[in-house]
């Protein structure tokens, strides 16, 4: 939207513990202290070396810390990691994985959208009336996040926002995965849908 400053969180898309990009049309430049993030990478390192489940507790601690952290300039560590990413290849892989899932899941998805306009998505949004799909995928070690858990505290079960939080299955499609992982996800979903 024109004239609206926008913040893009890097950790939602890439393997960093913090950092964001600010898009602004303002001529005013912020003078911020540089962040130091070396102490916030343990969950990422553990997930690589020991498995994602072993890094989860550290992730929760990091997430909690960030919610009270003042606004700072991106750390040099995060900046260096992000500078080594081939963003074009990542976008291609995300788009490819998204369409791989969409070709099969479109007819099962209660959320209707024009997939031709998708470009570099974060997840594949499968909206379904079933409340069992998320847990069954997690049982098969396919991580499915719950976005906006705070909405469950702010709404009642009759509200659409509550429905979205409990029924939107955000399927991972990021650049770390290939069609082989997408096929595995579809095979699990075929037994559920």
mmCIF file of N, CA, C and O in Angstrom, residues 9-70:
data_model
loop_
_atom_site.group_PDB
_atom_site.id
_atom_site.type_symbol
_atom_site.label_atom_id
_atom_site.label_comp_id
_atom_site.label_asym_id
_atom_site.label_seq_id
_atom_site.Cartn_x
_atom_site.Cartn_y
_atom_site.Cartn_z
ATOM 1 N N UNK A 9 9.682 -9.383 8.355
ATOM 2 C CA UNK A 9 10.481 -10.175 9.279
ATOM 3 C C UNK A 9 11.283 -11.227 8.528
ATOM 4 O O UNK A 9 10.719 -12.057 7.818
ATOM 5 N N UNK A 10 12.597 -11.214 8.689
ATOM 6 C CA UNK A 10 13.472 -12.163 7.982
ATOM 7 C C UNK A 10 13.345 -13.573 8.538
ATOM 8 O O UNK A 10 13.446 -14.552 7.807
ATOM 9 N N UNK A 11 13.123 -13.701 9.838
ATOM 10 C CA UNK A 11 13.117 -15.033 10.440
ATOM 11 C C UNK A 11 11.904 -15.863 10.034
ATOM 12 O O UNK A 11 11.901 -17.070 10.210
ATOM 13 N N UNK A 12 10.899 -15.247 9.465
ATOM 14 C CA UNK A 12 9.760 -16.017 8.958
ATOM 15 C C UNK A 12 10.103 -16.716 7.648
ATOM 16 O O UNK A 12 9.446 -17.669 7.263
ATOM 17 N N UNK A 13 11.123 -16.212 6.957
ATOM 18 C CA UNK A 13 11.461 -16.748 5.648
ATOM 19 C C UNK A 13 12.807 -17.455 5.579
ATOM 20 O O UNK A 13 13.008 -18.302 4.725
ATOM 21 N N UNK A 14 13.736 -17.089 6.475
ATOM 22 C CA UNK A 14 15.094 -17.628 6.382
ATOM 23 C C UNK A 14 15.618 -18.020 7.757
ATOM 24 O O UNK A 14 15.092 -17.597 8.774
ATOM 25 N N UNK A 15 16.694 -18.793 7.774
ATOM 26 C CA UNK A 15 17.267 -19.313 9.000
ATOM 27 C C UNK A 15 18.085 -18.309 9.776
ATOM 28 O O UNK A 15 19.302 -18.456 9.915
ATOM 29 N N UNK A 16 17.436 -17.278 10.265
ATOM 30 C CA UNK A 16 18.068 -16.296 11.136
ATOM 31 C C UNK A 16 17.217 -16.150 12.395
ATOM 32 O O UNK A 16 16.036 -16.487 12.399
ATOM 33 N N UNK A 17 17.825 -15.650 13.455
ATOM 34 C CA UNK A 17 17.100 -15.566 14.725
ATOM 35 C C UNK A 17 16.355 -14.262 14.899
ATOM 36 O O UNK A 17 15.527 -14.127 15.802
ATOM 37 N N UNK A 18 16.627 -13.299 14.059
ATOM 38 C CA UNK A 18 16.047 -11.969 14.223
ATOM 39 C C UNK A 18 16.254 -11.184 12.936
ATOM 40 O O UNK A 18 16.747 -11.715 11.953
ATOM 41 N N UNK A 19 15.925 -9.919 12.972
ATOM 42 C CA UNK A 19 16.161 -9.043 11.825
ATOM 43 C C UNK A 19 14.930 -8.844 10.973
ATOM 44 O O UNK A 19 14.072 -9.718 10.873
ATOM 45 N N UNK A 20 14.861 -7.666 10.388
ATOM 46 C CA UNK A 20 13.739 -7.325 9.517
ATOM 47 C C UNK A 20 14.183 -6.244 8.540
ATOM 48 O O UNK A 20 15.169 -5.543 8.776
ATOM 49 N N UNK A 21 13.444 -6.135 7.460
ATOM 50 C CA UNK A 21 13.669 -5.065 6.507
ATOM 51 C C UNK A 21 12.526 -4.069 6.638
ATOM 52 O O UNK A 21 11.360 -4.456 6.702
ATOM 53 N N UNK A 22 12.868 -2.802 6.674
ATOM 54 C CA UNK A 22 11.877 -1.739 6.729
ATOM 55 C C UNK A 22 11.799 -1.100 5.356
ATOM 56 O O UNK A 22 12.814 -0.665 4.804
ATOM 57 N N UNK A 23 10.590 -1.076 4.799
ATOM 58 C CA UNK A 23 10.367 -0.384 3.527
ATOM 59 C C UNK A 23 9.596 0.890 3.848
ATOM 60 O O UNK A 23 8.507 0.833 4.435
ATOM 61 N N UNK A 24 10.188 2.000 3.491
ATOM 62 C CA UNK A 24 9.583 3.282 3.827
ATOM 63 C C UNK A 24 9.870 4.291 2.726
ATOM 64 O O UNK A 24 10.947 4.274 2.124
ATOM 65 N N UNK A 25 8.939 5.179 2.498
ATOM 66 C CA UNK A 25 9.151 6.263 1.537
ATOM 67 C C UNK A 25 9.595 7.535 2.251
ATOM 68 O O UNK A 25 9.838 8.546 1.610
ATOM 69 N N UNK A 26 9.726 7.478 3.554
ATOM 70 C CA UNK A 26 10.119 8.639 4.343
ATOM 71 C C UNK A 26 11.580 9.005 4.086
ATOM 72 O O UNK A 26 12.431 8.134 3.911
ATOM 73 N N UNK A 27 11.869 10.293 4.104
ATOM 74 C CA UNK A 27 13.240 10.770 3.978
ATOM 75 C C UNK A 27 13.974 10.731 5.319
ATOM 76 O O UNK A 27 15.190 10.867 5.369
ATOM 77 N N UNK A 28 13.236 10.561 6.396
ATOM 78 C CA UNK A 28 13.820 10.533 7.729
ATOM 79 C C UNK A 28 14.546 9.204 7.924
ATOM 80 O O UNK A 28 14.002 8.135 7.661
ATOM 81 N N UNK A 29 15.775 9.266 8.339
ATOM 82 C CA UNK A 29 16.564 8.061 8.597
ATOM 83 C C UNK A 29 16.649 7.843 10.099
ATOM 84 O O UNK A 29 16.950 8.772 10.856
ATOM 85 N N UNK A 30 16.377 6.639 10.505
ATOM 86 C CA UNK A 30 16.417 6.301 11.924
ATOM 87 C C UNK A 30 17.863 6.120 12.364
ATOM 88 O O UNK A 30 18.676 5.540 11.649
ATOM 89 N N UNK A 31 18.167 6.600 13.549
ATOM 90 C CA UNK A 31 19.487 6.390 14.131
ATOM 91 C C UNK A 31 19.312 5.340 15.226
ATOM 92 O O UNK A 31 18.831 5.646 16.313
ATOM 93 N N UNK A 32 19.683 4.124 14.887
ATOM 94 C CA UNK A 32 19.464 3.006 15.800
ATOM 95 C C UNK A 32 20.783 2.372 16.208
ATOM 96 O O UNK A 32 21.727 2.295 15.419
ATOM 97 N N UNK A 33 20.807 1.873 17.416
ATOM 98 C CA UNK A 33 21.942 1.093 17.902
ATOM 99 C C UNK A 33 21.911 -0.253 17.184
ATOM 100 O O UNK A 33 20.850 -0.822 16.943
ATOM 101 N N UNK A 34 23.081 -0.786 16.848
ATOM 102 C CA UNK A 34 23.156 -2.077 16.159
ATOM 103 C C UNK A 34 22.900 -3.202 17.146
ATOM 104 O O UNK A 34 23.426 -3.222 18.246
ATOM 105 N N UNK A 35 22.090 -4.157 16.734
ATOM 106 C CA UNK A 35 21.772 -5.324 17.555
ATOM 107 C C UNK A 35 22.941 -6.312 17.530
ATOM 108 O O UNK A 35 23.765 -6.297 16.623
ATOM 109 N N UNK A 36 22.999 -7.163 18.527
ATOM 110 C CA UNK A 36 23.946 -8.276 18.587
ATOM 111 C C UNK A 36 23.108 -9.523 18.802
ATOM 112 O O UNK A 36 22.365 -9.612 19.782
ATOM 113 N N UNK A 37 23.205 -10.477 17.895
ATOM 114 C CA UNK A 37 22.284 -11.615 17.950
ATOM 115 C C UNK A 37 22.943 -12.961 18.182
ATOM 116 O O UNK A 37 22.281 -13.992 18.131
ATOM 117 N N UNK A 38 24.218 -12.993 18.472
ATOM 118 C CA UNK A 38 24.936 -14.258 18.602
ATOM 119 C C UNK A 38 24.317 -15.169 19.664
ATOM 120 O O UNK A 38 24.325 -16.395 19.526
ATOM 121 N N UNK A 39 23.740 -14.606 20.711
ATOM 122 C CA UNK A 39 23.144 -15.399 21.798
ATOM 123 C C UNK A 39 21.761 -15.945 21.437
ATOM 124 O O UNK A 39 21.176 -16.698 22.212
ATOM 125 N N UNK A 40 21.239 -15.571 20.284
ATOM 126 C CA UNK A 40 19.875 -15.971 19.923
ATOM 127 C C UNK A 40 19.824 -16.998 18.787
ATOM 128 O O UNK A 40 18.772 -17.207 18.202
ATOM 129 N N UNK A 41 20.927 -17.636 18.482
ATOM 130 C CA UNK A 41 20.971 -18.587 17.381
ATOM 131 C C UNK A 41 20.920 -20.042 17.828
ATOM 132 O O UNK A 41 20.901 -20.939 17.000
ATOM 133 N N UNK A 42 20.879 -20.303 19.118
ATOM 134 C CA UNK A 42 20.991 -21.686 19.597
ATOM 135 C C UNK A 42 19.888 -22.588 19.044
ATOM 136 O O UNK A 42 20.144 -23.746 18.708
ATOM 137 N N UNK A 43 18.666 -22.075 18.927
ATOM 138 C CA UNK A 43 17.579 -22.919 18.422
ATOM 139 C C UNK A 43 17.816 -23.338 16.973
ATOM 140 O O UNK A 43 17.490 -24.452 16.578
ATOM 141 N N UNK A 44 18.411 -22.467 16.191
ATOM 142 C CA UNK A 44 18.689 -22.794 14.795
ATOM 143 C C UNK A 44 19.812 -23.821 14.692
ATOM 144 O O UNK A 44 19.728 -24.767 13.907
ATOM 145 N N UNK A 45 20.835 -23.637 15.497
ATOM 146 C CA UNK A 45 21.965 -24.568 15.485
ATOM 147 C C UNK A 45 21.521 -25.940 15.982
ATOM 148 O O UNK A 45 21.845 -26.970 15.385
ATOM 149 N N UNK A 46 20.742 -25.970 17.073
ATOM 150 C CA UNK A 46 20.250 -27.244 17.604
ATOM 151 C C UNK A 46 19.350 -27.949 16.592
ATOM 152 O O UNK A 46 19.410 -29.168 16.449
ATOM 153 N N UNK A 47 18.523 -27.192 15.902
ATOM 154 C CA UNK A 47 17.597 -27.834 14.952
ATOM 155 C C UNK A 47 18.359 -28.485 13.801
ATOM 156 O O UNK A 47 17.931 -29.505 13.271
ATOM 157 N N UNK A 48 19.490 -27.921 13.438
ATOM 158 C CA UNK A 48 20.299 -28.505 12.367
ATOM 159 C C UNK A 48 21.041 -29.743 12.864
ATOM 160 O O UNK A 48 21.033 -30.793 12.229
ATOM 161 N N UNK A 49 21.665 -29.608 14.020
ATOM 162 C CA UNK A 49 22.529 -30.681 14.534
ATOM 163 C C UNK A 49 21.760 -31.783 15.266
ATOM 164 O O UNK A 49 22.140 -32.946 15.193
ATOM 165 N N UNK A 50 20.688 -31.416 15.956
ATOM 166 C CA UNK A 50 19.989 -32.372 16.825
ATOM 167 C C UNK A 50 18.538 -32.631 16.423
ATOM 168 O O UNK A 50 17.883 -33.473 17.017
ATOM 169 N N UNK A 51 18.021 -31.887 15.472
ATOM 170 C CA UNK A 51 16.624 -32.022 15.068
ATOM 171 C C UNK A 51 15.801 -30.868 15.600
ATOM 172 O O UNK A 51 16.085 -30.311 16.663
ATOM 173 N N UNK A 52 14.774 -30.523 14.858
ATOM 174 C CA UNK A 52 13.975 -29.327 15.169
ATOM 175 C C UNK A 52 13.322 -29.392 16.552
ATOM 176 O O UNK A 52 13.191 -28.389 17.231
ATOM 177 N N UNK A 53 12.948 -30.592 16.983
ATOM 178 C CA UNK A 53 12.308 -30.718 18.290
ATOM 179 C C UNK A 53 13.250 -30.292 19.406
ATOM 180 O O UNK A 53 12.821 -29.712 20.404
ATOM 181 N N UNK A 54 14.541 -30.569 19.258
ATOM 182 C CA UNK A 54 15.524 -30.223 20.288
ATOM 183 C C UNK A 54 15.807 -28.729 20.356
ATOM 184 O O UNK A 54 16.325 -28.253 21.361
ATOM 185 N N UNK A 55 15.488 -27.998 19.313
ATOM 186 C CA UNK A 55 15.693 -26.559 19.330
ATOM 187 C C UNK A 55 14.472 -25.772 19.741
ATOM 188 O O UNK A 55 14.546 -24.552 19.928
ATOM 189 N N UNK A 56 13.344 -26.449 19.922
ATOM 190 C CA UNK A 56 12.080 -25.740 20.151
ATOM 191 C C UNK A 56 12.085 -24.918 21.443
ATOM 192 O O UNK A 56 11.630 -23.780 21.453
ATOM 193 N N UNK A 57 12.601 -25.483 22.518
ATOM 194 C CA UNK A 57 12.603 -24.756 23.796
ATOM 195 C C UNK A 57 13.412 -23.464 23.674
ATOM 196 O O UNK A 57 12.998 -22.408 24.159
ATOM 197 N N UNK A 58 14.558 -23.534 23.002
ATOM 198 C CA UNK A 58 15.360 -22.334 22.784
ATOM 199 C C UNK A 58 14.626 -21.339 21.883
ATOM 200 O O UNK A 58 14.748 -20.125 22.052
ATOM 201 N N UNK A 59 13.864 -21.848 20.918
ATOM 202 C CA UNK A 59 13.072 -20.981 20.047
ATOM 203 C C UNK A 59 12.059 -20.183 20.873
ATOM 204 O O UNK A 59 11.895 -18.974 20.673
ATOM 205 N N UNK A 60 11.391 -20.851 21.797
ATOM 206 C CA UNK A 60 10.387 -20.184 22.646
ATOM 207 C C UNK A 60 11.047 -19.078 23.464
ATOM 208 O O UNK A 60 10.509 -17.971 23.587
ATOM 209 N N UNK A 61 12.229 -19.360 24.026
ATOM 210 C CA UNK A 61 12.960 -18.359 24.800
ATOM 211 C C UNK A 61 13.340 -17.180 23.911
ATOM 212 O O UNK A 61 13.154 -16.015 24.281
ATOM 213 N N UNK A 62 13.853 -17.458 22.722
ATOM 214 C CA UNK A 62 14.244 -16.408 21.786
ATOM 215 C C UNK A 62 13.032 -15.571 21.382
ATOM 216 O O UNK A 62 13.098 -14.338 21.348
ATOM 217 N N UNK A 63 11.943 -16.226 21.098
ATOM 218 C CA UNK A 63 10.719 -15.541 20.694
ATOM 219 C C UNK A 63 10.239 -14.600 21.796
ATOM 220 O O UNK A 63 9.842 -13.468 21.536
ATOM 221 N N UNK A 64 10.291 -15.073 23.024
ATOM 222 C CA UNK A 64 9.884 -14.267 24.171
ATOM 223 C C UNK A 64 10.807 -13.055 24.328
ATOM 224 O O UNK A 64 10.347 -11.942 24.581
ATOM 225 N N UNK A 65 12.097 -13.277 24.162
ATOM 226 C CA UNK A 65 13.055 -12.181 24.277
ATOM 227 C C UNK A 65 12.790 -11.105 23.229
ATOM 228 O O UNK A 65 12.839 -9.917 23.518
ATOM 229 N N UNK A 66 12.514 -11.520 22.008
ATOM 230 C CA UNK A 66 12.303 -10.560 20.930
ATOM 231 C C UNK A 66 11.055 -9.710 21.138
ATOM 232 O O UNK A 66 11.011 -8.561 20.696
ATOM 233 N N UNK A 67 10.061 -10.250 21.821
ATOM 234 C CA UNK A 67 8.819 -9.495 21.997
ATOM 235 C C UNK A 67 9.016 -8.276 22.899
ATOM 236 O O UNK A 67 8.216 -7.364 22.876
ATOM 237 N N UNK A 68 10.072 -8.245 23.671
ATOM 238 C CA UNK A 68 10.344 -7.101 24.549
ATOM 239 C C UNK A 68 11.629 -6.379 24.181
ATOM 240 O O UNK A 68 12.098 -5.533 24.924
ATOM 241 N N UNK A 69 12.197 -6.713 23.064
ATOM 242 C CA UNK A 69 13.453 -6.144 22.627
ATOM 243 C C UNK A 69 13.209 -4.788 21.967
ATOM 244 O O UNK A 69 12.288 -4.656 21.166
ATOM 245 N N UNK A 70 14.024 -3.780 22.258
ATOM 246 C CA UNK A 70 13.832 -2.490 21.579
ATOM 247 C C UNK A 70 14.205 -2.591 20.103
ATOM 248 O O UNK A 70 14.924 -3.499 19.685
#
